[in-house]
Amino acid sequence: MDQTEKQLDKKERTKDRREKRRQEISLLRSIPYSGNQRWWSAETIAVVTGANRGIGFQITQQLATHGITVILTSREVAVGEESAKVLKEGGLDVGFHQLDIVDDVSIDSFCAWVKENYGGIDILINNAGVNHNVGSDNSVEAAETVINTNYYGTKKMIKAAIPLMRPSAQGARIVTVSSRLGRLNGKRNRISDDDLRQKLEDTDSLSEELIDATMTKFLEQVKDGTWTSGGWPQTNTDYSLSKLAVNAFTRVMAKKLSSRSEAEKIYINCYCPGMVKTAMMGWAGQVTPEEGADTAIWLSLLPDQVISGKFFAERREIHF
Ligand code: NDP
């Protein structure tokens, strides 16, 4: 077998494995949670960011179908209200509030509203995100917006929600929709500086300051035009870095949150939904938004969640 044939063979096997996993998950999704696994009720409050469409809309629908009260949030009021109406008309318990994760005022007024109307949050799903490159384009024209939304906005939202997260025997949960593109040690798309990679990997040297400094350095290089020789990931550079930052921040927060008392535990994890057919992908992905939402639902509802600071795909842990 020559090199090209070997590569084709490998691609075929990967495709087969993926298809098999899709079928397994479809089967797993059809098995209802048993009474003693269902730790949640209609009193359980979930918040989903960027939920007016795509994966976020599906996460909202599926959590609500499981009997959880879900707050669908969207930065545009009219479209968010319309999306929530569709779910409510389907008999689901879904509330709506405006929320723009890059806007401090919006986050503050949202949090005050949740506290007043629902008393707190049990599950936070950070789904809102942007990617200005579709296909093989790699422009960094929108790098600031991408890093600001996907990393800084998500971080702000997590920090604002933590004081609202309610103590419970099962622990509150934070799940962030991330991407394999943000893997630290991915074979094809990674930061080339070994030293920086190691510092970001090692939980002793990893810190919020290090993640912020890495984002600042990249954005400075974008501004002065030197980013192409900066050793950054080669595909979807700004988006990949924003998701790398979110993944790293998940680990920083998991470590911080682990010192909370047993009664006040908050578990935080992130996952990659696969290549999902949504507007972000120009509708060109391999899985449906419904399937892309699955690991978020699975992580949110885990009956005995003692998992924190991990990265998942298709209900399995993967390497950061
Ligand atoms: P969509 O573009 O369909 O949805 C993105 C959602 O995020 C929209 O509701 C959008 O709102 C919202 N959003 C963007 N910026 C903000 C903001 N500042 N505040 C609040 N909401 C905001 O894409 P997907 O459903 O595909 O993406 C959902 C998540 O999944 C993203 O985090 C994405 O990075 C991630 N992901 C997607 C993959 C895919 O293949 N599709 C692969 C890996 C990860 P609006 O309608 O107003 O623009």
XYZ file of C-alpha atoms and ligand atoms in Angstrom:
368
model
C 0.000 0.000 0.000
C 1.533 3.363 -0.971
C 1.353 6.554 1.159
C -1.801 7.930 -0.529
C -3.605 4.603 -0.163
C -2.594 4.408 3.499
C -3.961 7.920 4.110
C -7.224 7.082 2.349
C -7.477 3.896 4.397
C -6.936 5.861 7.625
C -9.579 8.413 6.584
C -12.048 5.604 5.866
C -11.404 4.009 9.250
C -11.841 7.369 11.038
C -15.103 7.899 9.147
C -16.319 4.425 10.120
C -15.383 4.958 13.780
C -17.239 8.282 13.812
C -20.329 6.772 12.218
C -20.291 3.910 14.741
C -20.069 6.389 17.634
C -22.951 8.405 16.171
C -25.076 5.287 16.155
C -24.044 4.387 19.719
C -24.972 7.869 20.933
C -28.275 7.782 19.128
C -29.012 4.559 21.024
C -27.816 6.007 24.346
C -30.079 9.019 23.840
C -33.094 6.785 23.472
C -32.564 5.254 26.940
C -34.546 7.302 29.478
C -32.933 8.338 32.768
C -34.291 6.168 35.556
C -36.086 7.659 38.562
C -33.051 7.494 40.827
C -30.801 9.035 38.167
C -33.091 12.028 37.746
C -31.659 14.367 40.375
C -33.324 17.373 38.713
C -36.888 18.725 38.627
C -38.852 21.684 37.272
C -37.244 23.678 40.112
C -33.826 23.155 38.490
C -32.780 26.288 36.632
C -30.537 26.208 33.562
C -29.229 29.207 31.617
C -28.052 28.886 28.012
C -26.127 31.701 26.290
C -26.526 32.403 22.563
C -29.589 30.171 22.550
C -31.671 31.819 19.827
C -30.321 29.434 17.176
C -27.931 26.606 16.359
C -26.503 24.371 19.076
C -27.669 26.696 21.887
C -31.288 26.443 20.771
C -31.028 22.647 20.707
C -29.419 22.534 24.161
C -32.301 24.665 25.488
C -34.911 22.435 23.882
C -33.328 19.196 25.103
C -32.791 20.381 28.696
C -36.383 21.637 28.816
C -37.623 18.325 27.377
C -35.926 16.603 30.329
C -38.129 18.701 32.628
C -35.701 21.456 33.603
C -36.726 25.117 33.590
C -34.472 26.747 31.018
C -33.737 30.420 30.451
C -33.061 30.994 26.785
C -30.841 34.051 26.360
C -29.957 35.987 23.266
C -28.234 39.285 22.539
C -31.111 40.350 20.239
C -34.414 40.603 22.088
C -36.784 40.054 19.132
C -35.110 36.871 17.836
C -34.666 35.489 21.349
C -38.318 36.047 22.207
C -39.336 34.374 18.958
C -37.151 31.316 19.662
C -38.463 31.024 23.224
C -42.034 31.307 21.900
C -41.489 28.332 19.581
C -40.371 26.188 22.534
C -43.123 27.442 24.855
C -45.748 26.670 22.213
C -44.336 23.137 22.202
C -45.252 22.909 25.903
C -41.753 23.472 27.318
C -40.911 25.543 30.377
C -38.651 28.159 28.828
C -38.066 31.748 29.956
C -36.316 34.484 28.042
C -33.951 37.338 28.869
C -31.583 39.469 26.839
C -27.895 38.645 27.411
C -24.864 39.847 25.517
C -21.795 38.163 26.992
C -19.422 40.948 25.970
C -21.521 43.648 27.635
C -21.004 44.154 31.398
C -24.286 46.061 31.788
C -26.216 43.283 30.039
C -24.583 40.594 32.211
C -25.298 42.550 35.418
C -28.939 43.193 34.597
C -29.407 39.563 33.525
C -27.916 38.262 36.787
C -30.063 40.622 38.882
C -33.172 39.458 36.976
C -32.334 35.761 37.461
C -31.709 36.265 41.174
C -34.998 38.097 41.608
C -37.156 35.805 39.446
C -35.589 32.376 39.888
C -33.433 32.646 43.012
C -30.291 31.330 41.304
C -28.789 29.023 38.681
C -28.111 25.268 38.809
C -26.713 24.771 35.302
C -24.898 27.301 33.124
C -24.240 26.464 29.482
C -21.737 28.795 27.799
C -22.645 28.325 24.184
C -22.444 31.856 22.703
C -19.567 32.210 20.281
C -18.412 33.631 16.966
C -16.129 32.541 14.161
C -15.570 34.885 11.249
C -13.738 32.354 9.079
C -15.659 29.717 7.185
C -13.879 26.929 5.304
C -10.168 27.375 4.713
C -10.059 31.202 5.023
C -7.762 32.413 7.754
C -8.295 36.132 8.139
C -7.644 37.768 11.524
C -9.622 40.888 10.685
C -12.141 40.060 13.409
C -9.596 38.591 15.857
C -10.439 41.067 18.601
C -14.171 40.272 18.423
C -13.482 36.541 18.329
C -11.156 36.523 21.367
C -13.334 39.035 23.184
C -16.507 36.987 22.699
C -15.324 33.398 22.904
C -12.792 33.843 25.698
C -13.302 37.097 27.626
C -17.123 37.048 27.277
C -17.364 33.424 28.413
C -14.989 34.131 31.302
C -17.057 37.148 32.393
C -20.229 35.097 32.265
C -18.730 32.295 34.361
C -17.466 34.748 36.983
C -20.799 36.579 37.145
C -22.800 33.332 37.431
C -20.751 31.647 40.167
C -22.186 33.735 43.043
C -25.674 32.799 41.775
C -25.043 29.076 41.595
C -27.132 27.252 44.130
C -25.815 24.728 46.629
C -27.132 21.211 46.036
C -26.265 17.628 46.829
C -25.478 16.975 43.142
C -23.404 20.120 42.667
C -24.045 22.958 40.231
C -22.692 22.548 36.713
C -20.981 24.753 34.158
C -20.559 23.405 30.629
C -18.810 25.351 27.880
C -19.149 24.604 24.182
C -15.571 24.627 22.946
C -13.722 23.081 20.013
C -11.051 20.527 19.207
C -9.432 23.335 17.210
C -8.367 24.751 20.569
C -6.399 21.678 21.605
C -3.019 22.455 23.110
C -1.320 19.412 21.667
C -3.344 18.763 18.545
C -1.096 17.276 15.855
C -1.844 19.742 13.084
C -3.038 22.962 14.687
C -1.068 24.024 17.716
C 1.105 26.736 19.231
C 4.638 25.978 18.067
C 6.386 27.345 21.196
C 7.032 24.169 23.280
C 7.776 26.178 26.405
C 4.481 28.121 26.246
C 2.561 24.913 25.510
C 4.107 23.231 28.528
C 3.299 26.200 30.773
C -0.301 26.178 29.570
C -0.518 22.433 30.102
C 0.991 22.191 33.565
C -1.651 22.966 36.218
C 1.043 24.450 38.490
C 2.139 27.069 35.944
C -1.263 27.542 34.265
C -3.032 30.704 35.443
C -5.632 33.183 34.269
C -2.819 35.748 33.910
C -0.875 33.431 31.588
C -3.948 32.850 29.399
C -4.702 36.599 29.267
C -1.053 37.417 28.475
C -1.092 34.873 25.627
C -4.246 36.462 24.144
C -2.777 39.975 24.557
C 0.435 38.954 22.782
C -1.510 37.463 19.868
C -3.753 40.526 19.513
C -0.716 42.842 19.636
C 0.860 40.830 16.824
C -2.373 41.040 14.837
C -2.249 44.830 15.214
C 1.400 45.189 14.190
C 1.092 42.610 11.407
C 3.643 40.084 12.794
C 1.168 37.343 13.790
C 1.925 35.083 10.799
C 5.419 34.397 12.176
C 4.216 34.197 15.813
C 3.971 30.390 15.910
C 0.181 30.430 16.464
C -2.186 27.648 15.303
C -2.339 27.622 11.500
C -6.041 26.931 10.957
C -8.735 29.390 12.060
C -5.986 31.025 14.118
C -8.031 33.534 16.154
C -10.894 31.088 16.746
C -8.535 28.220 17.683
C -6.740 30.444 20.204
C -10.026 31.671 21.692
C -11.103 28.069 22.301
C -7.657 27.102 23.615
C -8.088 29.954 26.123
C -11.569 28.775 27.126
C -10.288 25.232 27.622
C -7.370 26.438 29.730
C -9.681 28.691 31.760
C -11.925 25.667 32.435
C -8.954 23.962 34.078
C -8.024 27.095 36.079
C -11.592 27.423 37.360
C -11.934 23.701 38.127
C -8.872 23.955 40.367
C -10.234 27.075 42.111
C -13.717 25.622 42.540
C -12.393 22.332 43.923
C -11.702 24.026 47.273
C -15.412 24.780 47.845
C -17.203 22.802 50.522
C -19.004 19.583 49.559
C -22.383 21.347 49.922
C -21.410 24.129 47.514
C -19.658 22.206 44.780
C -19.593 23.547 41.226
C -18.313 21.293 38.448
C -16.980 22.881 35.279
C -16.200 21.109 32.008
C -16.048 21.852 28.305
C -16.726 19.851 25.165
C -16.421 19.856 21.388
C -19.729 19.288 19.557
C -18.058 18.073 16.334
C -18.533 19.846 13.018
C -22.141 20.909 13.301
C -24.421 22.066 10.482
C -25.107 25.594 11.723
C -24.772 29.138 10.382
C -21.279 29.271 11.903
C -20.162 26.438 9.629
C -22.039 27.765 6.591
C -24.306 24.730 7.188
C -21.447 22.466 6.082
C -20.817 20.302 9.158
C -21.150 16.548 9.599
C -23.567 16.400 12.514
C -26.939 17.974 13.202
C -27.375 20.680 15.879
C -29.446 18.122 17.795
C -26.482 15.724 17.914
C -24.080 18.588 18.598
C -26.045 19.431 21.746
C -25.841 15.878 23.112
C -22.624 16.017 25.157
C -23.772 19.282 26.814
C -26.968 17.543 27.966
C -25.085 14.452 29.106
C -22.591 16.536 31.134
C -25.346 18.708 32.602
C -27.377 15.735 33.779
C -24.687 13.285 34.932
C -26.219 11.621 37.984
C -23.060 11.504 40.127
C -20.970 14.307 38.770
C -17.544 14.344 40.310
C -15.917 15.260 37.020
C -14.422 18.724 36.713
C -11.822 20.487 34.578
C -12.100 18.011 31.694
C -12.644 18.183 27.944
C -15.130 15.901 26.163
C -16.413 14.947 22.720
C -19.193 12.486 21.931
C -19.619 11.711 25.672
C -15.949 10.706 26.080
C -13.038 12.498 27.662
C -10.456 13.786 25.175
C -7.053 15.455 25.650
C -6.838 19.227 25.973
P -24.334 29.868 15.510
O -23.587 30.923 14.781
O -25.525 29.259 14.903
O -24.745 30.400 16.948
C -23.924 31.219 17.719
C -24.780 31.838 18.790
O -23.944 32.657 19.625
C -25.856 32.777 18.194
O -27.024 32.638 18.956
C -25.236 34.148 18.401
O -26.175 35.192 18.489
C -24.567 33.925 19.752
N -23.632 34.990 20.104
C -22.568 35.449 19.428
N -21.996 36.468 20.089
C -22.717 36.654 21.218
C -22.637 37.532 22.313
N -21.710 38.488 22.389
N -23.541 37.426 23.325
C -24.509 36.485 23.279
N -24.657 35.634 22.244
C -23.770 35.712 21.251
O -23.220 28.791 15.797
P -23.209 27.371 16.553
O -24.525 27.023 17.081
O -22.516 26.443 15.650
O -22.194 27.698 17.745
C -22.491 27.526 19.110
C -21.195 27.264 19.848
O -20.610 26.052 19.396
C -20.124 28.339 19.648
O -19.465 28.598 20.861
C -19.165 27.683 18.674
O -17.866 28.198 18.769
C -19.235 26.237 19.131
N -18.787 25.265 18.152
C -19.474 25.108 16.966
C -19.029 24.183 16.057
C -19.761 23.926 14.780
O -19.291 23.066 14.013
N -20.864 24.599 14.491
C -17.809 23.377 16.291
C -17.183 23.619 17.558
C -17.665 24.533 18.435
P -26.680 36.008 17.172
O -27.762 35.168 16.555
O -27.172 37.306 17.752
O -25.489 36.174 16.280
